[in-house]
CSV table of C-alpha atoms in Angstrom, one decimal:
chain,number,residue,atom,x,y,z
A,1,MET,CA,16.8,-28.7,-21.8
A,2,LYS,CA,13.9,-25.5,-20.8
A,3,HIS,CA,13.4,-26.3,-16.9
A,4,GLY,CA,13.9,-22.2,-16.6
A,5,LEU,CA,11.0,-21.2,-18.6
A,6,PHE,CA,8.9,-23.0,-16.0
A,7,LEU,CA,10.4,-21.4,-12.7
A,8,VAL,CA,9.5,-18.3,-10.9
A,9,PHE,CA,11.3,-16.1,-8.9
A,10,PHE,CA,9.0,-14.6,-5.9
A,11,ILE,CA,10.5,-11.1,-6.1
A,12,SER,CA,8.8,-7.7,-5.4
A,13,VAL,CA,6.9,-6.6,-8.1
A,14,TYR,CA,4.6,-4.4,-6.9
A,15,ALA,CA,4.7,-0.5,-5.9
A,16,ASN,CA,3.7,-1.1,-2.7
A,17,ALA,CA,5.4,-3.8,-0.8
A,18,TYR,CA,4.1,-3.6,2.8
A,19,ASN,CA,6.6,-4.5,5.6
A,20,LEU,CA,6.2,-5.4,8.9
A,21,HIS,CA,5.6,-2.1,10.5
A,22,GLU,CA,2.6,-1.1,7.9
A,23,ILE,CA,1.6,-4.7,8.6
A,24,LYS,CA,1.5,-4.2,12.2
A,25,GLU,CA,-0.3,-0.6,11.9
A,26,SER,CA,-3.3,-2.2,10.2
A,27,LEU,CA,-4.0,-4.6,13.2
A,28,LYS,CA,-5.7,-1.2,14.6
A,29,SER,CA,-8.5,-1.9,12.5
A,30,ASN,CA,-8.1,-5.6,12.4
A,31,ASN,CA,-11.2,-7.5,13.6
A,32,LYS,CA,-9.6,-9.8,15.9
A,33,THR,CA,-8.4,-6.8,17.5
A,34,LYS,CA,-11.8,-4.8,17.8
A,35,SER,CA,-13.2,-8.1,18.8
A,36,VAL,CA,-10.7,-8.2,21.9
A,37,GLU,CA,-11.0,-4.5,22.6
A,38,LEU,CA,-14.9,-4.2,22.6
A,39,LYS,CA,-15.0,-7.7,25.1
A,40,ARG,CA,-12.6,-5.8,27.2
A,41,ASP,CA,-14.7,-2.7,27.3
A,42,SER,CA,-18.0,-4.9,27.9
A,43,GLU,CA,-16.4,-6.8,30.8
A,44,ILE,CA,-15.1,-3.2,32.3
A,45,ALA,CA,-18.5,-1.9,32.2
A,46,LYS,CA,-20.1,-5.0,33.6
A,47,SER,CA,-17.3,-5.3,36.7
A,48,SER,CA,-18.4,-1.4,37.5
A,49,LEU,CA,-21.9,-2.4,38.7
A,50,LEU,CA,-20.5,-3.5,41.4
A,51,ASN,CA,-19.9,0.1,42.3
A,52,SER,CA,-23.3,1.4,41.3
A,53,TYR,CA,-26.8,2.2,43.3
A,54,GLU,CA,-30.4,1.9,42.5
A,55,ALA,CA,-32.2,5.1,42.0
A,56,PRO,CA,-35.2,5.7,44.5
A,57,ALA,CA,-38.3,4.4,43.8
A,58,LEU,CA,-41.1,7.1,43.7
A,59,GLY,CA,-44.6,5.6,44.3
A,60,ALA,CA,-48.2,6.8,44.1
A,61,SER,CA,-51.5,5.8,44.7
A,62,VAL,CA,-55.2,7.3,44.5
A,63,SER,CA,-58.4,6.0,45.7
A,64,HIS,CA,-62.0,7.0,46.6
A,65,ALA,CA,-63.3,6.4,49.7
A,66,LYS,CA,-67.3,6.2,50.7
A,67,ALA,CA,-68.5,5.6,54.1
A,68,ALA,CA,-71.6,6.4,55.9
A,69,ASP,CA,-70.8,9.8,57.2
A,70,ASP,CA,-68.2,11.0,54.7
A,71,SER,CA,-67.0,10.3,51.4
A,72,GLY,CA,-64.2,11.5,49.1
A,73,LEU,CA,-60.4,11.1,47.5
A,74,GLU,CA,-57.9,9.4,49.1
A,75,TYR,CA,-54.1,10.0,47.8
A,76,SER,CA,-50.4,8.6,49.2
A,77,ILE,CA,-47.2,9.5,47.6
A,78,GLY,CA,-43.6,8.4,48.7
A,79,ILE,CA,-40.0,7.3,48.2
A,80,SER,CA,-38.2,4.3,49.0
A,81,GLN,CA,-34.5,3.3,48.2
A,82,THR,CA,-32.4,0.2,49.1
A,83,ILE,CA,-28.5,1.3,49.7
A,84,THR,CA,-26.2,-2.1,49.4
A,85,THR,CA,-22.9,-2.4,51.5
A,86,PRO,CA,-23.4,1.2,52.6
A,87,PHE,CA,-20.2,0.9,54.9
A,88,SER,CA,-18.0,-0.8,52.1
A,89,TYR,CA,-17.5,1.8,49.9
A,90,SER,CA,-14.1,1.8,49.7
A,91,SER,CA,-13.8,-2.2,49.0
A,92,LYS,CA,-16.1,-1.8,46.4
A,93,ASP,CA,-14.2,0.7,44.8
A,94,ARG,CA,-10.7,-1.2,45.1
A,95,ALA,CA,-12.7,-4.4,43.8
A,96,VAL,CA,-13.8,-2.5,40.9
A,97,ARG,CA,-10.5,-1.0,40.0
A,98,GLN,CA,-8.7,-4.2,40.8
A,99,THR,CA,-11.3,-6.0,38.2
A,100,SER,CA,-10.9,-3.7,35.5
A,101,MET,CA,-7.0,-3.8,35.9
A,102,ALA,CA,-7.3,-7.2,35.2
A,103,ILE,CA,-9.5,-7.4,32.2
A,104,THR,CA,-7.4,-4.7,30.8
A,105,GLN,CA,-4.1,-6.3,31.3
A,106,GLU,CA,-5.7,-9.6,30.2
A,107,ALA,CA,-6.6,-7.9,27.0
A,108,LYS,CA,-3.2,-6.0,26.5
A,109,HIS,CA,-1.6,-9.8,26.3
A,110,GLN,CA,-4.0,-11.2,24.2
A,111,LEU,CA,-3.4,-8.1,21.6
A,112,HIS,CA,0.3,-8.4,22.1
A,113,VAL,CA,0.1,-12.5,21.2
A,114,ILE,CA,-1.9,-11.3,18.2
A,115,GLU,CA,0.9,-9.1,16.9
A,116,LEU,CA,3.3,-11.7,17.6
A,117,ASP,CA,1.6,-13.8,15.8
A,118,VAL,CA,1.6,-11.7,12.9
A,119,SER,CA,5.1,-10.7,13.1
A,120,SER,CA,6.1,-14.5,13.3
A,121,LYS,CA,4.0,-15.5,10.1
A,122,TYR,CA,5.5,-12.4,8.5
A,123,TYR,CA,9.0,-14.0,9.2
A,124,ALA,CA,7.7,-17.3,7.9
A,125,ALA,CA,6.6,-15.9,4.7
A,126,CYS,CA,9.9,-14.0,4.0
A,127,THR,CA,11.9,-17.0,4.8
A,128,SER,CA,10.0,-19.2,2.6
A,129,ARG,CA,10.2,-17.1,-0.1
A,130,GLU,CA,13.9,-16.8,0.2
A,131,ILE,CA,14.4,-20.5,0.2
A,132,HIS,CA,12.4,-20.8,-2.7
A,133,ASN,CA,14.2,-18.1,-4.4
A,134,LYS,CA,17.4,-19.7,-3.7
A,135,SER,CA,16.6,-23.3,-4.5
A,136,THR,CA,15.2,-22.1,-8.0
A,137,GLN,CA,18.8,-20.1,-8.4
A,138,LEU,CA,20.4,-23.2,-7.7
A,139,PHE,CA,18.5,-25.2,-10.4
A,140,LEU,CA,19.0,-22.8,-13.0
A,141,GLU,CA,23.0,-22.8,-12.3
A,142,GLN,CA,22.7,-26.9,-11.8
A,143,SER,CA,20.8,-27.2,-15.0
A,144,LEU,CA,23.7,-25.4,-16.9
A,145,ARG,CA,26.4,-28.0,-14.8
A,146,TYR,CA,23.9,-31.0,-16.5
A,147,ARG,CA,24.4,-29.5,-19.9
A,148,GLN,CA,28.3,-30.2,-19.1
A,149,ILE,CA,27.7,-33.3,-17.8
A,150,GLU,CA,25.8,-34.5,-20.7
A,151,ARG,CA,28.5,-33.3,-23.1
A,152,ALA,CA,31.1,-35.0,-20.9
A,153,TYR,CA,29.0,-38.2,-21.6
A,154,GLU,CA,28.9,-37.9,-25.1
A,155,LEU,CA,32.8,-37.3,-25.0
A,156,GLY,CA,33.1,-40.6,-23.0
A,157,GLU,CA,34.5,-38.9,-20.2
A,158,ILE,CA,32.0,-40.3,-17.4
A,159,SER,CA,29.5,-43.3,-17.3
A,160,LYS,CA,25.9,-43.3,-18.5
A,161,LYS,CA,25.5,-44.1,-14.4
A,162,ASP,CA,27.1,-40.8,-13.3
A,163,LEU,CA,24.9,-39.2,-15.9
A,164,LEU,CA,21.7,-40.5,-14.7
A,165,PHE,CA,22.8,-40.3,-11.3
A,166,ASN,CA,22.9,-36.6,-11.8
A,167,LYS,CA,19.9,-36.3,-13.8
A,168,LEU,CA,17.6,-37.6,-11.1
A,169,ASP,CA,19.4,-35.3,-8.7
A,170,LEU,CA,18.6,-32.3,-10.9
A,171,SER,CA,14.6,-33.7,-11.0
A,172,LYS,CA,14.8,-33.8,-7.2
A,173,LEU,CA,15.9,-30.4,-6.8
A,174,ARG,CA,13.0,-29.5,-8.8
A,175,GLN,CA,10.5,-31.4,-7.1
A,176,ASN,CA,12.0,-29.6,-4.1
A,177,ILE,CA,11.2,-26.0,-5.6
A,178,ASN,CA,7.6,-27.1,-6.1
A,179,GLY,CA,7.3,-28.1,-2.5
A,180,TYR,CA,9.2,-24.6,-1.4
A,181,GLU,CA,6.4,-22.8,-3.6
A,182,LEU,CA,3.9,-24.2,-1.8
A,183,VAL,CA,5.1,-23.6,1.5
A,184,TYR,CA,5.6,-19.9,0.6
A,185,LEU,CA,2.1,-19.8,-0.6
A,186,GLU,CA,0.8,-21.1,2.4
A,187,ASP,CA,2.7,-19.3,4.8
A,188,PHE,CA,2.0,-15.9,2.8
A,189,SER,CA,-1.7,-17.0,3.1
A,190,SER,CA,-1.7,-17.7,6.4
A,191,LEU,CA,-0.2,-13.6,7.1
A,192,GLN,CA,-3.0,-12.5,5.0
A,193,GLU,CA,-5.8,-14.3,6.8
A,194,SER,CA,-4.0,-12.9,10.1
A,195,VAL,CA,-4.6,-9.5,8.9
A,196,ASP,CA,-8.3,-9.4,7.3
A,197,THR,CA,-8.7,-5.7,6.9
A,198,LEU,CA,-5.6,-5.0,4.8
A,199,LYS,CA,-5.4,-6.7,1.3
A,200,ILE,CA,-1.4,-7.8,0.8
A,201,ASP,CA,-0.2,-7.8,-2.7
A,202,ASP,CA,3.5,-8.1,-1.8
A,203,ILE,CA,6.1,-7.9,1.2
A,204,SER,CA,9.1,-6.2,1.3
A,205,CYS,CA,11.1,-8.5,3.7
A,206,ASP,CA,14.0,-5.9,4.2
A,207,ASP,CA,13.6,-5.2,7.7
A,208,LEU,CA,14.0,-8.9,9.2
A,209,LEU,CA,16.0,-8.7,12.3
A,210,ALA,CA,19.5,-10.7,12.2
A,211,PRO,CA,19.6,-13.8,14.4
A,212,THR,CA,21.4,-13.2,17.5
A,213,ALA,CA,22.9,-15.5,20.5
A,214,ASN,CA,22.2,-13.8,23.8
A,215,ILE,CA,18.5,-13.2,24.2
A,216,GLU,CA,17.9,-12.0,27.8
A,217,LEU,CA,14.5,-12.6,29.5
A,218,LYS,CA,12.4,-10.1,31.1
A,219,GLU,CA,11.6,-10.4,35.0
A,220,ILE,CA,9.4,-13.0,35.6
A,221,ASP,CA,6.9,-10.9,37.8
A,222,GLU,CA,6.8,-8.0,34.7
A,223,HIS,CA,4.4,-10.9,32.7
A,224,SER,CA,1.1,-10.0,31.8
A,225,GLU,CA,-0.4,-12.8,32.6
A,226,LEU,CA,0.8,-13.1,36.2
A,227,LYS,CA,0.0,-9.6,36.5
A,228,THR,CA,-3.8,-10.3,35.5
A,229,LEU,CA,-3.7,-12.9,38.0
A,230,GLU,CA,-2.6,-10.8,40.9
A,231,TYR,CA,-5.2,-8.4,40.0
A,232,LYS,CA,-8.0,-10.7,40.1
A,233,LYS,CA,-6.4,-12.2,43.6
A,234,SER,CA,-6.7,-8.4,44.7
A,235,ALA,CA,-10.1,-8.2,43.5
A,236,SER,CA,-10.9,-11.3,45.5
A,237,LYS,CA,-9.8,-10.1,48.8
A,238,ALA,CA,-11.6,-6.8,48.3
A,239,LEU,CA,-14.8,-8.6,47.4
A,240,TYR,CA,-14.4,-10.3,50.4
A,241,ASP,CA,-13.9,-7.3,52.4
A,242,THR,CA,-17.3,-5.7,51.2
A,243,HIS,CA,-19.0,-9.0,52.1
A,244,ASP,CA,-17.3,-9.0,55.5
A,245,SER,CA,-19.9,-6.3,57.2
A,246,ALA,CA,-22.5,-7.2,59.7
A,247,ILE,CA,-24.9,-4.6,57.8
A,248,GLN,CA,-24.9,-5.2,54.5
A,249,SER,CA,-27.9,-3.0,53.4
A,250,ILE,CA,-30.0,-0.1,54.5
A,251,GLY,CA,-33.7,0.5,53.2
A,252,TYR,CA,-35.7,3.9,54.1
A,253,GLU,CA,-39.0,4.8,53.0
A,254,LEU,CA,-40.6,8.3,53.1
A,255,LEU,CA,-44.5,8.0,52.7
A,256,TYR,CA,-47.2,10.9,52.8
A,257,GLU,CA,-50.9,9.8,53.0
A,258,GLU,CA,-53.9,12.0,52.8
A,259,GLU,CA,-57.0,9.7,54.1
A,260,LEU,CA,-60.2,11.9,53.9
A,261,ASP,CA,-59.9,14.2,56.9
A,262,THR,CA,-56.6,12.5,58.0
A,263,SER,CA,-53.2,13.7,56.9
A,264,ARG,CA,-50.1,10.6,57.9
A,265,TYR,CA,-46.4,11.4,57.2
A,266,THR,CA,-44.5,7.8,57.7
A,267,ALA,CA,-40.8,7.4,57.5
A,268,GLY,CA,-39.2,4.0,57.8
A,269,ILE,CA,-35.6,2.1,57.8
A,270,SER,CA,-34.9,-1.5,57.4
A,271,ILE,CA,-31.5,-3.0,58.4
A,272,PRO,CA,-31.0,-7.0,57.3
A,273,LEU,CA,-29.1,-8.6,59.7
A,274,GLY,CA,-26.3,-10.1,57.2
A,275,ALA,CA,-24.2,-11.3,60.4
A,276,VAL,CA,-26.5,-14.1,61.0
A,277,SER,CA,-27.0,-14.4,57.1
A,278,SER,CA,-25.6,-18.1,55.8
A,279,GLU,CA,-25.5,-16.6,52.3
A,280,GLN,CA,-23.0,-14.0,53.5
A,281,GLU,CA,-20.8,-16.5,55.3
A,282,MET,CA,-20.6,-18.6,51.9
A,283,LEU,CA,-20.0,-15.5,49.9
A,284,LYS,CA,-17.2,-14.7,52.1
A,285,ALA,CA,-15.8,-18.2,51.6
A,286,GLU,CA,-16.4,-18.2,47.9
A,287,MET,CA,-14.2,-15.2,47.8
A,288,LEU,CA,-11.7,-16.3,50.1
A,289,SER,CA,-11.2,-19.7,48.3
A,290,MET,CA,-11.5,-17.7,44.9
A,291,SER,CA,-8.3,-15.6,46.3
A,292,SER,CA,-6.0,-18.4,47.4
A,293,SER,CA,-7.0,-20.2,44.2
A,294,TYR,CA,-5.6,-17.2,42.3
A,295,GLN,CA,-2.5,-17.2,44.2
A,296,ALA,CA,-1.9,-20.9,43.6
A,297,GLU,CA,-2.3,-20.8,40.0
A,298,LYS,CA,-0.1,-17.6,39.9
A,299,GLU,CA,3.0,-19.7,41.3
A,300,SER,CA,2.2,-22.6,39.0
A,301,MET,CA,2.0,-20.7,35.8
A,302,LYS,CA,5.3,-18.7,37.1
A,303,ASN,CA,7.4,-22.1,37.2
A,304,GLU,CA,5.7,-23.2,33.6
A,305,ILE,CA,6.5,-19.7,32.4
A,306,LEU,CA,10.0,-20.0,33.8
A,307,ASN,CA,11.1,-23.4,32.5
A,308,ASN,CA,9.5,-23.0,29.0
A,309,SER,CA,11.0,-19.9,28.4
A,310,GLN,CA,14.8,-21.1,29.6
A,311,LYS,CA,14.1,-24.4,27.4
A,312,LEU,CA,13.3,-22.3,24.5
A,313,LYS,CA,16.2,-19.9,25.2
A,314,SER,CA,18.7,-22.9,25.2
A,315,LYS,CA,17.2,-24.2,22.0
A,316,LEU,CA,17.5,-20.9,20.1
A,317,GLU,CA,21.2,-20.7,21.6
A,318,LEU,CA,22.2,-24.1,20.2
A,319,ILE,CA,20.3,-23.2,16.6
A,320,TYR,CA,22.0,-19.8,16.5
A,321,PHE,CA,25.2,-21.6,17.0
A,322,GLU,CA,24.7,-24.3,14.2
A,323,LEU,CA,23.6,-21.4,12.0
A,324,ARG,CA,26.9,-19.5,12.6
A,325,ILE,CA,29.1,-22.5,11.7
A,326,LEU,CA,27.1,-23.0,8.5
A,327,LYS,CA,27.5,-19.7,7.6
A,328,ASP,CA,30.9,-18.3,8.6
A,329,GLU,CA,32.8,-22.1,8.3
A,330,ILE,CA,31.0,-24.5,6.3
A,331,LEU,CA,29.4,-22.2,3.4
A,332,PRO,CA,32.9,-20.6,2.6
A,333,LEU,CA,34.6,-23.9,2.9
A,334,ASN,CA,31.9,-25.0,0.1
A,335,GLU,CA,32.3,-21.7,-1.7
A,336,GLU,CA,36.1,-21.8,-2.1
A,337,LEU,CA,36.0,-25.4,-2.9
A,338,LEU,CA,33.7,-25.0,-5.5
A,339,LYS,CA,35.8,-22.3,-7.2
A,340,LEU,CA,38.8,-24.4,-6.9
A,341,SER,CA,37.1,-27.6,-8.9
A,342,LYS,CA,35.8,-25.0,-11.3
A,343,SER,CA,38.9,-23.8,-12.1
A,344,ALA,CA,40.7,-27.0,-12.1
A,345,LEU,CA,37.9,-28.3,-14.6
A,346,GLN,CA,38.7,-25.2,-16.9
A,347,GLU,CA,42.6,-25.9,-16.7
A,348,GLY,CA,42.0,-29.7,-17.3
A,349,GLU,CA,43.3,-30.5,-13.9
A,350,GLY,CA,39.8,-32.0,-12.5
A,351,THR,CA,36.9,-33.6,-13.4
A,352,VAL,CA,33.5,-32.5,-14.3
A,353,MET,CA,32.1,-34.9,-11.4
A,354,GLU,CA,34.3,-33.4,-8.8
A,355,TYR,CA,32.9,-29.9,-9.8
A,356,ILE,CA,29.3,-31.3,-9.5
A,357,ASP,CA,29.8,-32.8,-6.2
A,358,ALA,CA,31.1,-29.4,-5.1
A,359,SER,CA,28.4,-27.3,-6.5
A,360,ARG,CA,25.5,-30.2,-4.7
A,361,SER,CA,27.4,-29.9,-1.0
A,362,TYR,CA,27.4,-25.8,-1.8
A,363,SER,CA,23.4,-26.2,-2.4
A,364,GLU,CA,22.6,-28.6,0.4
A,365,ASN,CA,24.4,-26.7,2.7
A,366,LEU,CA,23.0,-23.4,1.8
A,367,LEU,CA,19.2,-24.3,1.8
A,368,GLY,CA,19.7,-26.4,5.1
A,369,MET,CA,20.8,-22.8,6.8
A,370,LEU,CA,18.2,-21.0,5.1
A,371,GLU,CA,15.7,-23.9,6.7
A,372,LEU,CA,17.4,-23.7,9.7
A,373,LYS,CA,17.2,-19.7,10.1
A,374,LYS,CA,13.5,-20.2,9.1
A,375,THR,CA,13.1,-22.6,12.4
A,376,TYR,CA,14.8,-20.1,14.5
A,377,TYR,CA,12.6,-17.5,13.9
A,378,TYR,CA,9.9,-19.6,14.6
A,379,GLU,CA,11.4,-20.4,17.6
A,380,LEU,CA,12.2,-17.1,18.7
A,381,PHE,CA,8.5,-15.8,18.6
A,382,GLU,CA,7.3,-18.9,20.1
A,383,LEU,CA,9.4,-17.7,23.2
A,384,TYR,CA,8.3,-14.0,22.8
A,385,LYS,CA,5.0,-15.3,23.6
A,386,ILE,CA,5.5,-17.5,26.3
A,387,ALA,CA,7.9,-14.8,27.8
A,388,ASP,CA,5.7,-12.0,27.1
A,389,MET,CA,8.4,-10.0,25.7
A,390,GLU,CA,8.2,-7.5,22.8
A,391,TYR,CA,9.4,-7.4,18.8
A,392,GLY,CA,13.2,-7.3,19.0
A,393,GLU,CA,13.5,-7.2,22.6
């Protein structure tokens, strides 16, 4: 049998195998990152228009007059300007600042999720490669043991049924290797797609954090999404205060006119009566309702985050507990049993089937542990996203 000729170990052969830190650094020039940052800057600039003002308007006109007793050139020149909410500067300034902070906080959270998503895909690719490599190694070892089974069959020590059963088991393991290879390629491709400005030849996978039992959740009020809603609520309150003014705008006009033999100076001011405007009352109601809406949304989101975070935290603790049993209890027993059965076989006190059964049990538990570790890392980064925690926190 020459199964080993067709198997490939995924090991680092490139001079530059990227680690997670280097991959995350590439996100600074990533198109998704740029999109979030440019959109943030655009929305901040748009929100700042509230605190802007229109420049004065300069007007001029020239005409020629002809009357029975006189004729000549007439002209006028004037300047005018409308000042919106002249007595609400502090409220407008507060609304702009709170809105800008909300936009910045929201973008920060989006960038954080992008980074966590890349980290999760890196861990997935690394664990998938480890599973594939281990399964390939186990297949090669089992292929050697199958040759022993063939010899045992030829010597009449085992039945044809036992021979075919182990041959089928070997074929299934090889089939699983193909599946593991496909999963790795998909995970690696997903990682590459998430960092579109970096061509990844290989990943180092020497910087994975070990699973841990105790994961402390951060203070819920420090969650970025909750902070964003609090800033939006404060901005709506400031906008309400801005509209809660009897004088919404003041307009002035200065005009000089030269009409034949008459010079005229004009100064005017206009004050709309915002206090009796139905539009003004609707704007105030809108801002007040929006502020209450943000508060209700914040409380709802807070409960959702707490529940989901605690659920994932409990799930991770159970997975970790199972991992420790596999790693510290079951696999060491498997290894010891494998050594004893191999020694017994060599000394003529055991059978080939006992040795094969011990090998199969070890292989199944080892691959099961690695798949469980991959599940642990996936759920861990989901917790990071939901609870707004930093990588490794």
